[in-house]
Coordinates of C-alpha atoms in Angstrom, one line a residue:
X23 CA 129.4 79.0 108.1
X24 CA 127.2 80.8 105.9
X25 CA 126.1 79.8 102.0
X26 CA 127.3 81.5 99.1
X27 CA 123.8 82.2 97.1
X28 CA 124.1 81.5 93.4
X29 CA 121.1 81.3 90.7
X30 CA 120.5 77.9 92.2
X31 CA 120.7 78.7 95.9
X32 CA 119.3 81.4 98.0
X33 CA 118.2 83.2 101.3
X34 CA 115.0 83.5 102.1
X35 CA 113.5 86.7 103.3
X36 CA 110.7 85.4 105.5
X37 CA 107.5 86.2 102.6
X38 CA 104.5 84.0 101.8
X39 CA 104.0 83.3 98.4
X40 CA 101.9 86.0 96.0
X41 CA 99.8 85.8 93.1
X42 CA 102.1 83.4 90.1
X43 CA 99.9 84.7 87.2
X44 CA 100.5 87.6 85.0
X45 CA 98.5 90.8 85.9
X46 CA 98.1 91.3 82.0
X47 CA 96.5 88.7 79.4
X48 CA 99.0 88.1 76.5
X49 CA 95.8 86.1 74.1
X50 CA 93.7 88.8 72.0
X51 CA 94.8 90.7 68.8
X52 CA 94.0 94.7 69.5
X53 CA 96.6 97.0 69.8
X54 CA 97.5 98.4 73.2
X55 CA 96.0 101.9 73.7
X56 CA 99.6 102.7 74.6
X57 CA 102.8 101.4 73.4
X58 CA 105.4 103.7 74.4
X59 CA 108.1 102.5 76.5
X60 CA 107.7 105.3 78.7
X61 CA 106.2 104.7 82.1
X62 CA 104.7 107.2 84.7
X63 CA 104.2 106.8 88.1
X64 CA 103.1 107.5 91.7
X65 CA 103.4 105.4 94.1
X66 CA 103.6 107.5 97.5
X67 CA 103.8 105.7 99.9
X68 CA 107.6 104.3 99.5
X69 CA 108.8 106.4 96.3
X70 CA 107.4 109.5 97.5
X71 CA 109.7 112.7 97.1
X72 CA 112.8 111.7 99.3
X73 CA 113.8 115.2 101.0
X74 CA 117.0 114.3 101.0
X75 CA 117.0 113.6 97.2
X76 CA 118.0 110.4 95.7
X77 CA 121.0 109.3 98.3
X78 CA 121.0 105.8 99.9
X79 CA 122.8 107.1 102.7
X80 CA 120.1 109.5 103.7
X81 CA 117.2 106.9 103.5
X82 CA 116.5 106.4 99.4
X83 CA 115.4 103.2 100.1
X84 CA 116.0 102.0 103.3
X85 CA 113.4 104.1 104.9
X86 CA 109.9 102.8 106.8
X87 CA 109.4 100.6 103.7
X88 CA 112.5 100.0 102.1
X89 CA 112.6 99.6 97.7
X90 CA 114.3 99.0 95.2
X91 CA 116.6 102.4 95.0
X92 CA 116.4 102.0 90.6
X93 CA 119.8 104.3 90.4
X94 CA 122.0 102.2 92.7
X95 CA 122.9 98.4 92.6
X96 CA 122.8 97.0 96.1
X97 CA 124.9 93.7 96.9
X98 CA 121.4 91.5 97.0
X99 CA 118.3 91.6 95.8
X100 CA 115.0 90.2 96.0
X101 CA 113.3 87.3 93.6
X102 CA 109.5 87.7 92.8
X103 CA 109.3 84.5 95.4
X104 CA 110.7 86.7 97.8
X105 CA 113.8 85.1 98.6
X106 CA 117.2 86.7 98.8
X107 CA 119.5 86.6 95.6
X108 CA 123.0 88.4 94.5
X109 CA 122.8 92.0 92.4
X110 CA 126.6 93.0 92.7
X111 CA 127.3 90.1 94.9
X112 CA 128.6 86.7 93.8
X113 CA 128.6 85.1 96.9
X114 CA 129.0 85.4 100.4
X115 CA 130.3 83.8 103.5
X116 CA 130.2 83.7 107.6
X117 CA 133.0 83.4 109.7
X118 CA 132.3 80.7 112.3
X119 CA 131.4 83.0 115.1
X120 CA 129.2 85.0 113.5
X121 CA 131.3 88.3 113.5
X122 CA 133.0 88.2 110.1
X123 CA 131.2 88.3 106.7
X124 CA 132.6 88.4 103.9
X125 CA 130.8 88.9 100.4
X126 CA 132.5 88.6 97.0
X127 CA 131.3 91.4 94.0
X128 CA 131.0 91.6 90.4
X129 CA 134.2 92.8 88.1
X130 CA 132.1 94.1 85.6
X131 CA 130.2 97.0 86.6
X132 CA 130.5 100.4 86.1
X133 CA 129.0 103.5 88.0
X134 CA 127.3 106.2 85.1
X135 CA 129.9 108.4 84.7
X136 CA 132.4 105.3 83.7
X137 CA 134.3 104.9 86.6
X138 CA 134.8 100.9 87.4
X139 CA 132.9 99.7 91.0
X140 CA 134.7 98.2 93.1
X141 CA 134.8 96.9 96.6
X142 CA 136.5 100.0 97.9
X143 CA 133.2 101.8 97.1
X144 CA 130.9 99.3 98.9
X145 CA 133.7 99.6 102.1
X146 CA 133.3 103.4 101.9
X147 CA 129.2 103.3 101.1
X148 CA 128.7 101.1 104.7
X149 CA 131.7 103.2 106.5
X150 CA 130.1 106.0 105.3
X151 CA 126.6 104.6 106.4
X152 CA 127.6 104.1 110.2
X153 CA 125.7 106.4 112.0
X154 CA 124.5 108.6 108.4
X155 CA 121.0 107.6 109.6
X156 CA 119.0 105.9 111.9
X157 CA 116.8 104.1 109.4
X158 CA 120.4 102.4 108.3
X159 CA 120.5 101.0 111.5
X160 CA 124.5 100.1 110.8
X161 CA 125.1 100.4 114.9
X162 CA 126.2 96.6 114.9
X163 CA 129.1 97.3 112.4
X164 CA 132.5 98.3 113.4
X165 CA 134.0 98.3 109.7
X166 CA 134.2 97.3 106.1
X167 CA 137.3 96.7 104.7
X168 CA 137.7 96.0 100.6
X169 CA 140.3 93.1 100.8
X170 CA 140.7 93.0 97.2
X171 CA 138.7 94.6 94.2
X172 CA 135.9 92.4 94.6
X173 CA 135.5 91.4 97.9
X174 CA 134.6 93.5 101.3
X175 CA 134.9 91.9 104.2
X176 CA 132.3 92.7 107.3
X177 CA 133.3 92.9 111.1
X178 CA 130.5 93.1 113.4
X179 CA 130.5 93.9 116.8
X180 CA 128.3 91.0 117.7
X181 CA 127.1 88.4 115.5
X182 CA 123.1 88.9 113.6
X183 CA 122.1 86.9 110.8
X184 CA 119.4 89.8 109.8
X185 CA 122.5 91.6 109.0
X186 CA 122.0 90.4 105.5
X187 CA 119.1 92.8 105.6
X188 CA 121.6 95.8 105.5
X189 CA 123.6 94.0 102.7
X190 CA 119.9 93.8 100.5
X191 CA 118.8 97.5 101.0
X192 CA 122.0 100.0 100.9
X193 CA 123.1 101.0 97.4
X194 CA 126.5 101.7 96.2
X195 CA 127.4 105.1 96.3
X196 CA 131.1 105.9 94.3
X197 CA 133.6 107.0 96.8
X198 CA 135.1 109.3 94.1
X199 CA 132.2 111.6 93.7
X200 CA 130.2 111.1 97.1
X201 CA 129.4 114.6 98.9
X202 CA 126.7 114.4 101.6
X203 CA 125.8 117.5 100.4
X204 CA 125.4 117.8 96.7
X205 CA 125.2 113.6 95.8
X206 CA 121.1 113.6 96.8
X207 CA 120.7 115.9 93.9
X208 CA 123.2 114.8 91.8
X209 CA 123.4 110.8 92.1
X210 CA 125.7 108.5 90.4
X211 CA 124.9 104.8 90.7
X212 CA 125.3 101.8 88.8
X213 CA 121.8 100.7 88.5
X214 CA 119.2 100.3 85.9
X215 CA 118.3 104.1 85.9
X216 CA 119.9 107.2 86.1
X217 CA 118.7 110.6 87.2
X218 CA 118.3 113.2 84.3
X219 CA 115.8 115.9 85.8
X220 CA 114.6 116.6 89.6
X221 CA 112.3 119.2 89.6
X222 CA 111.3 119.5 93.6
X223 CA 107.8 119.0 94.6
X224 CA 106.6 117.7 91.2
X225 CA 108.9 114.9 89.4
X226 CA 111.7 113.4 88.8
X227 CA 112.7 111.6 85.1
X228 CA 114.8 108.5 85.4
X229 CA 116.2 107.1 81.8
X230 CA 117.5 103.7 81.6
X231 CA 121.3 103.2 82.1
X232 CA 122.8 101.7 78.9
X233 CA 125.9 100.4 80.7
X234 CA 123.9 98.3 82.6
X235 CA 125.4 95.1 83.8
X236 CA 121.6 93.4 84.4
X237 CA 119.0 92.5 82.4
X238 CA 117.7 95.8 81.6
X239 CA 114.1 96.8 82.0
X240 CA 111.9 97.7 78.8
X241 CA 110.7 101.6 80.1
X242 CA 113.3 103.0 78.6
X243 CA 112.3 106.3 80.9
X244 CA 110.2 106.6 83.8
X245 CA 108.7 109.8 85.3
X246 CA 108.0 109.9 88.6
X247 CA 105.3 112.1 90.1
X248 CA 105.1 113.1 93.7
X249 CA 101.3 113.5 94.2
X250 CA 99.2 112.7 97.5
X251 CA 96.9 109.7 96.9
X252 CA 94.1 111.8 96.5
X253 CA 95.3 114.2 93.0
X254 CA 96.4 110.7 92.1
X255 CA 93.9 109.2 92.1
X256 CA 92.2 112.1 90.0
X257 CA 95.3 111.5 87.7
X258 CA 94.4 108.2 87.0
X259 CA 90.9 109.1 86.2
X260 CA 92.2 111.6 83.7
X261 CA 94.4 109.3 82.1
X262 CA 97.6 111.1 83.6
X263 CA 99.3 108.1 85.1
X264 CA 100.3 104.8 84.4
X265 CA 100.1 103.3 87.6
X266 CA 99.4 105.1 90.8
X267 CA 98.9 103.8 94.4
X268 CA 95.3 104.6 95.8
X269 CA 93.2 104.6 99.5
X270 CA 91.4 101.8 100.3
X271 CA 88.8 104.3 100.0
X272 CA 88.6 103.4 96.0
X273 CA 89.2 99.9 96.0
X274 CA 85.3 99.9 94.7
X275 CA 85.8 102.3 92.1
X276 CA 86.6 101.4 88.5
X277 CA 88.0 103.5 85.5
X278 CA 88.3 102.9 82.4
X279 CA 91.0 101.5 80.8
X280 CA 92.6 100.7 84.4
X281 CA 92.9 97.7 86.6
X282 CA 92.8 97.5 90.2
X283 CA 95.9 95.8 91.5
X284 CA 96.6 95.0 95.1
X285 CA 99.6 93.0 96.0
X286 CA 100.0 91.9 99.4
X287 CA 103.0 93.2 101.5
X288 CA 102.5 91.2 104.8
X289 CA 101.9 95.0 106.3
X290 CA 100.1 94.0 109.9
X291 CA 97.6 95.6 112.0
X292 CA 97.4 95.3 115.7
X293 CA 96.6 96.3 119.0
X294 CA 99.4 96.2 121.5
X295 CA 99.1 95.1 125.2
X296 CA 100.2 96.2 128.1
X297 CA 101.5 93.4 129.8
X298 CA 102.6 94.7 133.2
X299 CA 100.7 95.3 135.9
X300 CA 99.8 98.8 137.3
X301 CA 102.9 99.4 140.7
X302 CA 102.9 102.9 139.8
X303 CA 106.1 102.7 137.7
X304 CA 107.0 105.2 134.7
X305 CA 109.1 105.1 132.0
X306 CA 112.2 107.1 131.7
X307 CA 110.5 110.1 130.2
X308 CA 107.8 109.7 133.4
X309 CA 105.0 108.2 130.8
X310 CA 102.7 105.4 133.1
X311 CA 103.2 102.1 132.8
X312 CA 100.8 98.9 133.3
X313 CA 97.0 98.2 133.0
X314 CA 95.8 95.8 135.5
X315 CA 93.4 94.4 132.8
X316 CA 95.3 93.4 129.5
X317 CA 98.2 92.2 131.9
X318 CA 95.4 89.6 132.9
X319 CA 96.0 86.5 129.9
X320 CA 92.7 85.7 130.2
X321 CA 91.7 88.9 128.7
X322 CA 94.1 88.5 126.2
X323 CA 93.5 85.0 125.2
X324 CA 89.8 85.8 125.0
X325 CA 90.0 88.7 122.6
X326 CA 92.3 86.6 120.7
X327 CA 90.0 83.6 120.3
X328 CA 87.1 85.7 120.7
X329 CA 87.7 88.6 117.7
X330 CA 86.3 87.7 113.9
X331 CA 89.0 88.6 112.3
X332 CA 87.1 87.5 108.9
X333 CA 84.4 89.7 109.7
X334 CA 87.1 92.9 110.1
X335 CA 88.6 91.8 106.6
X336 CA 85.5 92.0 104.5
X337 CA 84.0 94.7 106.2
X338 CA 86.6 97.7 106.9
X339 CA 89.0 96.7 104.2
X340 CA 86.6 95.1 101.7
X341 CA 88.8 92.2 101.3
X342 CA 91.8 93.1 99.9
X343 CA 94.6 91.6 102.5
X344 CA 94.2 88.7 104.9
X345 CA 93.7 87.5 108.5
X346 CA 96.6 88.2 110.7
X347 CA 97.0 86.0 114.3
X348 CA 101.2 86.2 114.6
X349 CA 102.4 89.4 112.9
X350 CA 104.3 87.8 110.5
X351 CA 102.0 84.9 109.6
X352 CA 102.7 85.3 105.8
X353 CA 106.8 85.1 106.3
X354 CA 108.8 82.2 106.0
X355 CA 110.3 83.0 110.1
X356 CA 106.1 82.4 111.1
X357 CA 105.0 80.1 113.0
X358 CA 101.8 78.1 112.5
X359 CA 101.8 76.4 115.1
X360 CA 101.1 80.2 117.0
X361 CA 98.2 80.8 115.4
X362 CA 94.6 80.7 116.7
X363 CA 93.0 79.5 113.3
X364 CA 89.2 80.2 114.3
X365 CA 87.3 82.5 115.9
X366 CA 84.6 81.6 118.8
X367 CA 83.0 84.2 120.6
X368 CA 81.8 81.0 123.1
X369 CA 84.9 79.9 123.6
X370 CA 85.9 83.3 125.0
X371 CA 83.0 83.6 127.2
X372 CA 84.2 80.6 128.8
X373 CA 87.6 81.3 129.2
X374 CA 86.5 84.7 131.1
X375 CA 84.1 83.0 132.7
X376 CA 86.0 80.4 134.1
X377 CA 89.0 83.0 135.3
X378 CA 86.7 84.7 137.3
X379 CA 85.5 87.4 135.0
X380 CA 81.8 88.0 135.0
X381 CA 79.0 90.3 134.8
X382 CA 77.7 90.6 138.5
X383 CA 76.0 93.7 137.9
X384 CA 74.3 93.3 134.4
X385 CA 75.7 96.3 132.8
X386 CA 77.5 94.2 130.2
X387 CA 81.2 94.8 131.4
X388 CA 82.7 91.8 133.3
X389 CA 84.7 92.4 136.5
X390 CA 87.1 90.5 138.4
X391 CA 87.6 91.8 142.1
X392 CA 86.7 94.5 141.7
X393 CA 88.3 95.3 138.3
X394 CA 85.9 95.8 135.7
X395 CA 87.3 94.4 132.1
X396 CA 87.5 97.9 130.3
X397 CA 90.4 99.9 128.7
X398 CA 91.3 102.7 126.5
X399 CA 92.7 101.7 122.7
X400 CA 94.5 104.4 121.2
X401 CA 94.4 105.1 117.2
X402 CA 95.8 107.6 115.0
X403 CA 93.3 110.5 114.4
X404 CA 94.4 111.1 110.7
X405 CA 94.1 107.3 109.7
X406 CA 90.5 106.3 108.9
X407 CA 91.2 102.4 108.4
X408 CA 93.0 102.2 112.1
X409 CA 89.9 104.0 113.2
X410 CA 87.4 101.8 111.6
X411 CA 89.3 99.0 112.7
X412 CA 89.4 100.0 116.5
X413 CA 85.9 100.6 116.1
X414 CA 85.4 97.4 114.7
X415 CA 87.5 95.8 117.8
X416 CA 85.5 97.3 120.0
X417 CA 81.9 96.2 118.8
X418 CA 83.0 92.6 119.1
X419 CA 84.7 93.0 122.1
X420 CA 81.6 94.5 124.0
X421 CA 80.0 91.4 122.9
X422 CA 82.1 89.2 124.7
X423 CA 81.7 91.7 128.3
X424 CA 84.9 93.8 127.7
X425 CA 84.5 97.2 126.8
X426 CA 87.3 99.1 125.1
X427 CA 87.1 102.6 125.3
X428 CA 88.6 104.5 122.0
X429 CA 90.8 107.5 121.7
X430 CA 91.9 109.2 118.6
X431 CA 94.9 110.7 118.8
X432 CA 98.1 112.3 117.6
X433 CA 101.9 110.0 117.8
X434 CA 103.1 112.2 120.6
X435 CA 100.2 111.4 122.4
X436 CA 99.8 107.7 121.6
X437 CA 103.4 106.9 122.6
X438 CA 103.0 109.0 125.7
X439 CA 100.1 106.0 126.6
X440 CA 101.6 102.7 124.6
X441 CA 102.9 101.7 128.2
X442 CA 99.2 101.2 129.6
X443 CA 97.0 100.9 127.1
X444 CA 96.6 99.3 123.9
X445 CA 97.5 100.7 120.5
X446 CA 96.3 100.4 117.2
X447 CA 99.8 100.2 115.1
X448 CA 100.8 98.4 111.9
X449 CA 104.3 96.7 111.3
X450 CA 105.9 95.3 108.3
X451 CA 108.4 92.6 109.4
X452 CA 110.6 91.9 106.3
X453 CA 113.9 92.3 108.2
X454 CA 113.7 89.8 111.0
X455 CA 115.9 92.4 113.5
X456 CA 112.4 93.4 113.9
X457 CA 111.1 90.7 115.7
X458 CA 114.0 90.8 117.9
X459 CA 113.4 94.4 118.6
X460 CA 109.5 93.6 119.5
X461 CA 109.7 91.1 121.6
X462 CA 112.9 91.1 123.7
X463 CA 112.9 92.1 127.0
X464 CA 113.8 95.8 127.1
X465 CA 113.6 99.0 129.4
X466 CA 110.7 101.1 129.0
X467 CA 112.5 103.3 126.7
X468 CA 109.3 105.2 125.1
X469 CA 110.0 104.0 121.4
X470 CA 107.4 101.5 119.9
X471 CA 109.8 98.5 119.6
X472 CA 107.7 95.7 122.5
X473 CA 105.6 98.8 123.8
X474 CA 103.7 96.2 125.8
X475 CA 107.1 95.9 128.0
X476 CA 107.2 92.1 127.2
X477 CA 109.5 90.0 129.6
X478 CA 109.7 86.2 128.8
X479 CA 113.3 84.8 129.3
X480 CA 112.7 81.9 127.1
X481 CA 111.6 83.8 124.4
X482 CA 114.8 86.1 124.9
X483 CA 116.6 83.5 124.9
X484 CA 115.4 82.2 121.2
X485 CA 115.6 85.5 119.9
X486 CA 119.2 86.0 120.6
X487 CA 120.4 82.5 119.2
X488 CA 118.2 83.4 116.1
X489 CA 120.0 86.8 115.8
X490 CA 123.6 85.3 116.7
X491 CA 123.3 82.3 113.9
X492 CA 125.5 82.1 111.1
X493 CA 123.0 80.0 108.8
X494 CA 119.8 81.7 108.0
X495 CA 118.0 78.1 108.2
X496 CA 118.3 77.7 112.0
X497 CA 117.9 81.4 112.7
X498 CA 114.5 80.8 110.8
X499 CA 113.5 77.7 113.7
X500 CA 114.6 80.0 116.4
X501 CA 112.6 82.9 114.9
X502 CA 109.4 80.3 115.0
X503 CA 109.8 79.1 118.4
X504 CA 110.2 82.2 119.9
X505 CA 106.5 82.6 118.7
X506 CA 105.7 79.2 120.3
X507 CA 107.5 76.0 121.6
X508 CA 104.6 74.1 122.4
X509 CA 104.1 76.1 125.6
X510 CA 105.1 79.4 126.0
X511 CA 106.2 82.2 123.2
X512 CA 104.8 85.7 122.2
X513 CA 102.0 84.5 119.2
X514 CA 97.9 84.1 120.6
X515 CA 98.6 80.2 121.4
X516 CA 101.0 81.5 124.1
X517 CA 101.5 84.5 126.1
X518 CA 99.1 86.0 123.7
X519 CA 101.6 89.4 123.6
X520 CA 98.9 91.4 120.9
X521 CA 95.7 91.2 119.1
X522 CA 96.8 90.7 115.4
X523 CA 94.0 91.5 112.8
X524 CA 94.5 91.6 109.3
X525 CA 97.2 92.2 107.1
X526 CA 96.4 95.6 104.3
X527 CA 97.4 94.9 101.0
X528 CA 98.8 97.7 98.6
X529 CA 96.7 99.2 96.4
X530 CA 97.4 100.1 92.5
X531 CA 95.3 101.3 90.0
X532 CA 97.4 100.4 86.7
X533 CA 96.8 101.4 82.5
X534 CA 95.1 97.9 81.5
X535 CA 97.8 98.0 79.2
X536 CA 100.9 97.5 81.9
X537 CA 102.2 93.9 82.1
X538 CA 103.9 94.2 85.6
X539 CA 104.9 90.7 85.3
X540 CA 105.3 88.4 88.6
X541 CA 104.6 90.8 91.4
X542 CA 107.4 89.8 94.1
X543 CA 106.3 87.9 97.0
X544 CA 104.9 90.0 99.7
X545 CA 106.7 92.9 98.3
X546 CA 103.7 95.6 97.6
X547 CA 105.5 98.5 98.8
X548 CA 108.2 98.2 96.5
X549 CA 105.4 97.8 93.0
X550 CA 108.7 98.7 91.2
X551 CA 111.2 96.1 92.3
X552 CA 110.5 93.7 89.3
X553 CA 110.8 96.6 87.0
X554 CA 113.0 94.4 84.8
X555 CA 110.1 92.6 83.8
X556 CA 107.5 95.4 83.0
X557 CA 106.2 96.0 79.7
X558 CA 103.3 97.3 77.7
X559 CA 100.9 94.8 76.2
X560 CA 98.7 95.0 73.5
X561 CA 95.4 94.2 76.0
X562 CA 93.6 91.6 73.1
X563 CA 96.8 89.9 71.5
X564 CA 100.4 88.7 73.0
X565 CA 102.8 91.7 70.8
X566 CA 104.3 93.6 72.8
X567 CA 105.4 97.4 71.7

């Protein structure tokens, strides 16, 4: 049976802890340059201009990186330590097999144009949401019913405990005034914002919701600019923009009266491996499949051991993230115990060595009967860090005898080759479906999900009793052995399934006069989803304006 979370209790959501201190000091005596209590923004990569418009049922804020949607409530939230806590819910519970949840709502909350919310409007908002769109991903429910006002009860097809993913990220949408067509432009919600002005391919001005049930936030308006990274960063320079995501490009650069800001998000980069053997096979659109050298664990042990991850880190991303060895090393479902914690370029020279894999010919590439240790990596062509990181890879690499030939290319192309040879591709695992979906056992069916074809039985089998779990604790234990029991799972200390690298953090350069407060564990794609506790400071005493 599943836990009702309550202030005092909670889910967590699989982050590492971030940064506890305040971005802002609060201890000098000048007035803040600014003190308005309006706040402007780009952040592109996750708030960008939804083309859509502003409806959760069409992706505002469940897409790649899903946020905190500002105009609707959703059932949960997330706590700045990451964990899993109510917004419209007040508690929640699972049936004992797993196919029956049923989550109990506020009676006090009212959508913007005064109409009460109740649990008839969450039952039509996931209804509705059943096959709305893709990045929903509401295939495993059958239905929602409202039993009463405030409570909705869930019937799944098949039980999943990430299924409280879909509860966090979906916001209410009123049944009385939803139409696919017009809502996007027009949304009502019942969250700490509203929607007064959209004007397409330049802004759109949010004002705080008065009626709202939460604490409200202190921007009383927020405008919203949808700039490329580039003309904002030249906004910030100009003084345009409060805060304002920026390449890694700038993380050197300072302005005046700004603060770089990078929060970590957990978002990892990694090179995929084949792990089948060359037959001949193809997948069902005809694409090859196999590489008869990363299918060899040896060769992916070594790079695994072998690889300065450190060294990539400082030197292509200038420090601003961390090492990466698991994928989701920095969630609470990560396993330790899967990690290679050093690097040893000796160590992997053994390890070759001793399976058979050495340079008979002098030309620096090992060979193995025959099979000399070389294969193509592909990377985006229009992403300069994946390309400086493959480049990067492949330095180190030749210095162990394996030489990895690079390839810059478009997605068509990359996906059309992610079944026999490696790829350069970044993941952010919040919702733990993910991990199901990457490392199952699955037909070559030429989507990214386990594009090395992985095929370990055991680790199936943890993976599904982590999915089917009604309590969120033991689905976390399956989660971490499916990355390694002690001898076998899909992290470097076992089948050694990818070479993880380093996790990118998010980049912001922020007014020094924004107090963002306690940035949310692992959360920095969604900069905005402690809004409630932004403010302006005075940058040399602790008033506020």
């Amino acid at each position: 049976m599943g836990h009702p979370i309550s202030s005092s209790s909670h889910v967590s959501d699989g982050s590492i802890s971030g940064s506890s201190d305040k971005l802002v000091s609060e201890d000098s005596d000048e007035p803040a340059s600014k003190g308005s209590d309006e706040l402007v923004v780009n952040v592109n990569s996750h708030t960008g201009e939804p083309e859509t418009g502003f409806d959760p049922l069409l992706g505002w804020g469940c897409g790649h990186v899903n946020f905190e949607p500002l105009l609707q409530s959703t059932l949960f939230k997330s706590a700045d330590d990451g964990s899993i806590i109510n917004d419209l819910a007040t508690n929640y519970s699972v049936s004992s097999d797993g196919n029956t949840w049923t989550v109990h709502i506020r009676d006090d909350v009212r959508f913007t144009d005064g109409e009460n919310l109740t649990a008839e409007d969450v039952a039509f908002t996931f209804n509705t949401a059943i096959g709305s769109n893709s990045e929903l991903d509401m295939s495993n429910l059958e239905k929602a019913t409202a039993i009463n006002n405030t409570a909705v009860e869930f019937k799944l097809k098949e039980p999943q405990s990430s299924f409280i993913w879909r509860l966090r990220y979906v916001g209410i949408v009123p049944e009385h005034a939803y139409k696919k067509e017009t809502y996007g432009a027009n949304p009502i919600g019942s969250g700490p914002y509203k929607l007064v002005e959209w004007d397409k391919g330049q802004q759109a001005i949010l004002e705080l919701n008065e009626n709202y049930y939460g604490k409200k936030p202190y921007f009383k308006k927020i405008t919203m600019l949808f700039l490329d990274k580039d003309t904002a960063f030249a906004a910030v320079k100009s003084g345009d923009v409060d805060i304002a995501e920026i390449e890694i490009s700038h993380a050197n650069q300072t302005v005046d009266g700004y603060k770089l800001v990078n929060l970590p998000a957990a978002r990892a980069q990694g090179l995929s491996f084949p792990l089948q053997y060359n037959t001949g096979k193809k997948s069902l659109k005809g694409d090859p499949i196999g590489n008869n050298v990363t299918a060899d664990i040896t060769i992916r042990k070594a790079l695994n051991i072998g690889i300065d991850r450190k060294a990539l880190l400082d030197g292509v991303i200038y420090g601003k993230g961390a090492v990466e060895y698991t994928g989701v090393d920095q969630r609470d479902f990560g396993n330790p115990d899967a990690k290679i914690n050093s690097s040893s370029p000796e160590e992997a020279k053994k390890i070759l060595e001793n399976a058979g894999w050495k340079d008979t010919d002098g030309d620096g590439i090992r060979e193995k009967n025959g099979t000399e240790a070389e294969f193509k990596l592909y990377y985006s062509a229009t992403d300069q860090t994946r390309q400086a990181l493959s480049v990067a890879v492949s330095e180190q690499a030749k210095e162990l005898g394996i030489k990895i030939d690079l390839v810059g290319a478009s997605w068509d192309e990359i996906y059309a080759n992610q079944y026999s040879s490696a790829v350069l591709y970044a993941y952010s695992s919040i919702d733990t479906f993910n991990l199901y979906q990457q490392y199952h056992s699955k037909e070559a069916d030429d989507t990214y999900r386990n594009p090395g074809l992985y095929n370990n039985s055991i680790v199936d089998g943890y993976l599904e009793t982590a999915l089917r779990s009604t309590d969120q604790d033991q689905a976390t234990k399956y989660w971490k052995l499916a990355a390694y029991d002690g001898s076998t799972g899909f992290g470097p200390a076992g089948d050694a399934t990818w070479l993880w690298l380093v996790t990118i953090d998010y980049l912001y350069m922020a007014d020094e006069t924004l107090d963002m407060g306690t940035p949310q564990r692992n959360a920095g794609a969604d900069v905005l989803g402690n809004i409630y506790e932004w403010k302006r400071v005075d940058t040399a005493s602790s008033t506020s304006k």
